């Protein structure tokens, strides 16, 4: 049996290979959503398609590649050295059509020994609208689809496919630049993983992978056994589907019993006309984020960590989209992450915090840049407050739980690459829910447009407030106010809004829910909140009974 030191060297070599792939992608990508926001997921698999390592990226991509690569390999069949496959068929890809998944085999001395996979957000593949599709009603409005198509064959690019991509994109230079960045990252990973097998040999590496996957499975099983046993159900609502104004019911039941952790979405809405339906692979990935965070958060992820998890959603429902359901707006998974925690909080009140601001307040501007004459589509995901916990305040503003390894797009990038000028970006006083431990604050962002274009707001919790716990108070929900202070002023959620130079828009992101009765909050903590601008003197007096 291989000694423990060698096991750790091999395990960390695989993690290092994933991190080197990440560095190569970030350094060579053309699109700010990749090199600034880190909207990607990178994974390494053994020859049997077990996850053995991954790099940091978008948290909700945790394990999403697992579903995609299995579907892709099943569809494509045998792969040769140097092949690269592109997959964005949403029901197999565990994401929408612009999250382009590319995977490649790794060979050592002519033997297939591993696979590598990268998904990253591309800006345009010829969907019905530029930038982001907010009101599609079937998959065929959401862009060019690849079910698992070789884009490199035996190490050579497949020109016809690349030209197909070029001529179906409004921003071909950006898209092909990001395509090549993913190729560079895959080739980096191939070299590093192949080195490992050359040095130790396939038999040793395979034995080591078996051991650390088994260890992870044991660790996850022990963690599940320590959790409260029982079954709990929670409900929440999406604002709408982007096509109708009707709120959409989400329901999940979490059951921890007999060594399994089951998340069942029975009782949720049937599939809806608009693009908020979630592919089952994306639903599974959302559940994995919640599961990993409460079982083995400090361990490097591999397939073994998810052995106790079961996810159930009937085909044709909101959480299991089937062809040709529209899936482009993935915010259902964002909101559903805290739906899982809302259910768990009933059985784990001393361990879990209240809700965060409950959503990722996303926005994008699309237009033609006055300096270059080229189309741009640049996005940002704004931060929210996190919920108060049983023993400390929530942080904020901070990225939503579903993407805590991702980042916001810097103001400097947004202003340089779009027609937006940011007049104000500041923490919102009194935006966190009051409590013994208050929720973190949200953010205010005032935007003035200096060129014409379209402003896209992508947000699905503006009508229902984030939830509090144990007597805490709920904060106001997220708000997007278009044309404030004019006769056109209106609150919107997910909306494509034409704008002209001089127009303004205000984004108000929600704080986190409070935990515990506000009257029990330490008066000194309240005074400190007032000094820092988190709580106003009026709220300190009226809500907390403290003069500050």
PDB file of N, CA and C in Angstrom, residues 76 81 95 117 127 189 200 206 221 238 241 251 282-283 332 347 349 352 375 424 428 456 507 510 534:
ATOM      1  N   UNK A  76     -20.678  11.568 -26.788  1.00  0.00           N
ATOM      2  CA  UNK A  76     -19.593  11.598 -27.769  1.00  0.00           C
ATOM      3  C   UNK A  76     -18.988  10.219 -27.981  1.00  0.00           C
ATOM      4  N   UNK A  81      -6.511  11.271 -27.947  1.00  0.00           N
ATOM      5  CA  UNK A  81      -5.598  12.243 -27.358  1.00  0.00           C
ATOM      6  C   UNK A  81      -5.646  13.542 -28.157  1.00  0.00           C
ATOM      7  N   UNK A  95     -26.679  23.923 -16.680  1.00  0.00           N
ATOM      8  CA  UNK A  95     -26.560  25.386 -16.714  1.00  0.00           C
ATOM      9  C   UNK A  95     -27.298  25.889 -17.945  1.00  0.00           C
ATOM     10  N   UNK A 117     -12.270  19.314 -17.124  1.00  0.00           N
ATOM     11  CA  UNK A 117     -13.498  19.989 -17.538  1.00  0.00           C
ATOM     12  C   UNK A 117     -13.479  21.440 -17.049  1.00  0.00           C
ATOM     13  N   UNK A 127     -28.273  34.182 -29.208  1.00  0.00           N
ATOM     14  CA  UNK A 127     -29.627  34.107 -28.670  1.00  0.00           C
ATOM     15  C   UNK A 127     -30.474  35.242 -29.244  1.00  0.00           C
ATOM     16  N   UNK A 189      -3.687  21.863 -17.816  1.00  0.00           N
ATOM     17  CA  UNK A 189      -4.067  20.747 -16.957  1.00  0.00           C
ATOM     18  C   UNK A 189      -3.610  19.407 -17.486  1.00  0.00           C
ATOM     19  N   UNK A 200       4.469   8.505 -11.270  1.00  0.00           N
ATOM     20  CA  UNK A 200       4.073   7.455 -10.316  1.00  0.00           C
ATOM     21  C   UNK A 200       3.513   6.199 -10.985  1.00  0.00           C
ATOM     22  N   UNK A 206      -4.146   5.522  -9.320  1.00  0.00           N
ATOM     23  CA  UNK A 206      -5.502   4.986  -9.161  1.00  0.00           C
ATOM     24  C   UNK A 206      -5.745   4.509  -7.727  1.00  0.00           C
ATOM     25  N   UNK A 221     -20.050  10.809   5.700  1.00  0.00           N
ATOM     26  CA  UNK A 221     -20.992   9.959   6.434  1.00  0.00           C
ATOM     27  C   UNK A 221     -20.981  10.283   7.922  1.00  0.00           C
ATOM     28  N   UNK A 238     -40.342  32.998  -6.040  1.00  0.00           N
ATOM     29  CA  UNK A 238     -39.678  33.830  -7.037  1.00  0.00           C
ATOM     30  C   UNK A 238     -40.631  34.939  -7.444  1.00  0.00           C
ATOM     31  N   UNK A 241     -41.527  34.832 -13.735  1.00  0.00           N
ATOM     32  CA  UNK A 241     -40.685  34.063 -14.666  1.00  0.00           C
ATOM     33  C   UNK A 241     -40.148  34.903 -15.807  1.00  0.00           C
ATOM     34  N   UNK A 251     -40.795  24.850  -3.175  1.00  0.00           N
ATOM     35  CA  UNK A 251     -40.925  24.106  -1.927  1.00  0.00           C
ATOM     36  C   UNK A 251     -39.882  22.996  -1.907  1.00  0.00           C
ATOM     37  N   UNK A 282     -28.166  21.442 -12.525  1.00  0.00           N
ATOM     38  CA  UNK A 282     -27.987  22.685 -11.767  1.00  0.00           C
ATOM     39  C   UNK A 282     -28.659  22.588 -10.402  1.00  0.00           C
ATOM     40  N   UNK A 283     -29.804  21.928 -10.345  1.00  0.00           N
ATOM     41  CA  UNK A 283     -30.473  21.695  -9.062  1.00  0.00           C
ATOM     42  C   UNK A 283     -29.588  20.875  -8.133  1.00  0.00           C
ATOM     43  N   UNK A 332     -33.347  30.852 -10.120  1.00  0.00           N
ATOM     44  CA  UNK A 332     -34.063  29.897  -9.274  1.00  0.00           C
ATOM     45  C   UNK A 332     -33.098  29.169  -8.347  1.00  0.00           C
ATOM     46  N   UNK A 347     -34.661  22.392  12.062  1.00  0.00           N
ATOM     47  CA  UNK A 347     -34.063  21.324  12.852  1.00  0.00           C
ATOM     48  C   UNK A 347     -32.707  21.662  13.419  1.00  0.00           C
ATOM     49  N   UNK A 349     -31.675  25.085  14.675  1.00  0.00           N
ATOM     50  CA  UNK A 349     -31.786  26.522  14.976  1.00  0.00           C
ATOM     51  C   UNK A 349     -30.542  27.116  15.606  1.00  0.00           C
ATOM     52  N   UNK A 352     -27.601  27.509  12.270  1.00  0.00           N
ATOM     53  CA  UNK A 352     -27.739  28.191  10.983  1.00  0.00           C
ATOM     54  C   UNK A 352     -28.150  29.648  11.147  1.00  0.00           C
ATOM     55  N   UNK A 375     -19.911  46.378 -30.155  1.00  0.00           N
ATOM     56  CA  UNK A 375     -20.927  46.057 -29.154  1.00  0.00           C
ATOM     57  C   UNK A 375     -20.259  45.637 -27.860  1.00  0.00           C
ATOM     58  N   UNK A 424     -22.809  56.943  -7.125  1.00  0.00           N
ATOM     59  CA  UNK A 424     -22.790  56.587  -5.711  1.00  0.00           C
ATOM     60  C   UNK A 424     -22.724  55.069  -5.580  1.00  0.00           C
ATOM     61  N   UNK A 428     -25.909  50.658   2.727  1.00  0.00           N
ATOM     62  CA  UNK A 428     -27.240  51.188   3.040  1.00  0.00           C
ATOM     63  C   UNK A 428     -27.495  51.126   4.546  1.00  0.00           C
ATOM     64  N   UNK A 456     -30.035  45.859 -18.215  1.00  0.00           N
ATOM     65  CA  UNK A 456     -30.692  44.614 -17.864  1.00  0.00           C
ATOM     66  C   UNK A 456     -30.554  44.377 -16.368  1.00  0.00           C
ATOM     67  N   UNK A 507     -30.031  50.950  -7.660  1.00  0.00           N
ATOM     68  CA  UNK A 507     -30.136  49.584  -7.158  1.00  0.00           C
ATOM     69  C   UNK A 507     -29.981  49.611  -5.649  1.00  0.00           C
ATOM     70  N   UNK A 510     -30.676  44.044  -0.677  1.00  0.00           N
ATOM     71  CA  UNK A 510     -31.223  43.756   0.647  1.00  0.00           C
ATOM     72  C   UNK A 510     -30.129  43.383   1.637  1.00  0.00           C
ATOM     73  N   UNK A 534     -24.155  51.719  10.089  1.00  0.00           N
ATOM     74  CA  UNK A 534     -24.978  50.551   9.767  1.00  0.00           C
ATOM     75  C   UNK A 534     -26.423  50.749  10.241  1.00  0.00           C
TER      76      UNK A 534
END
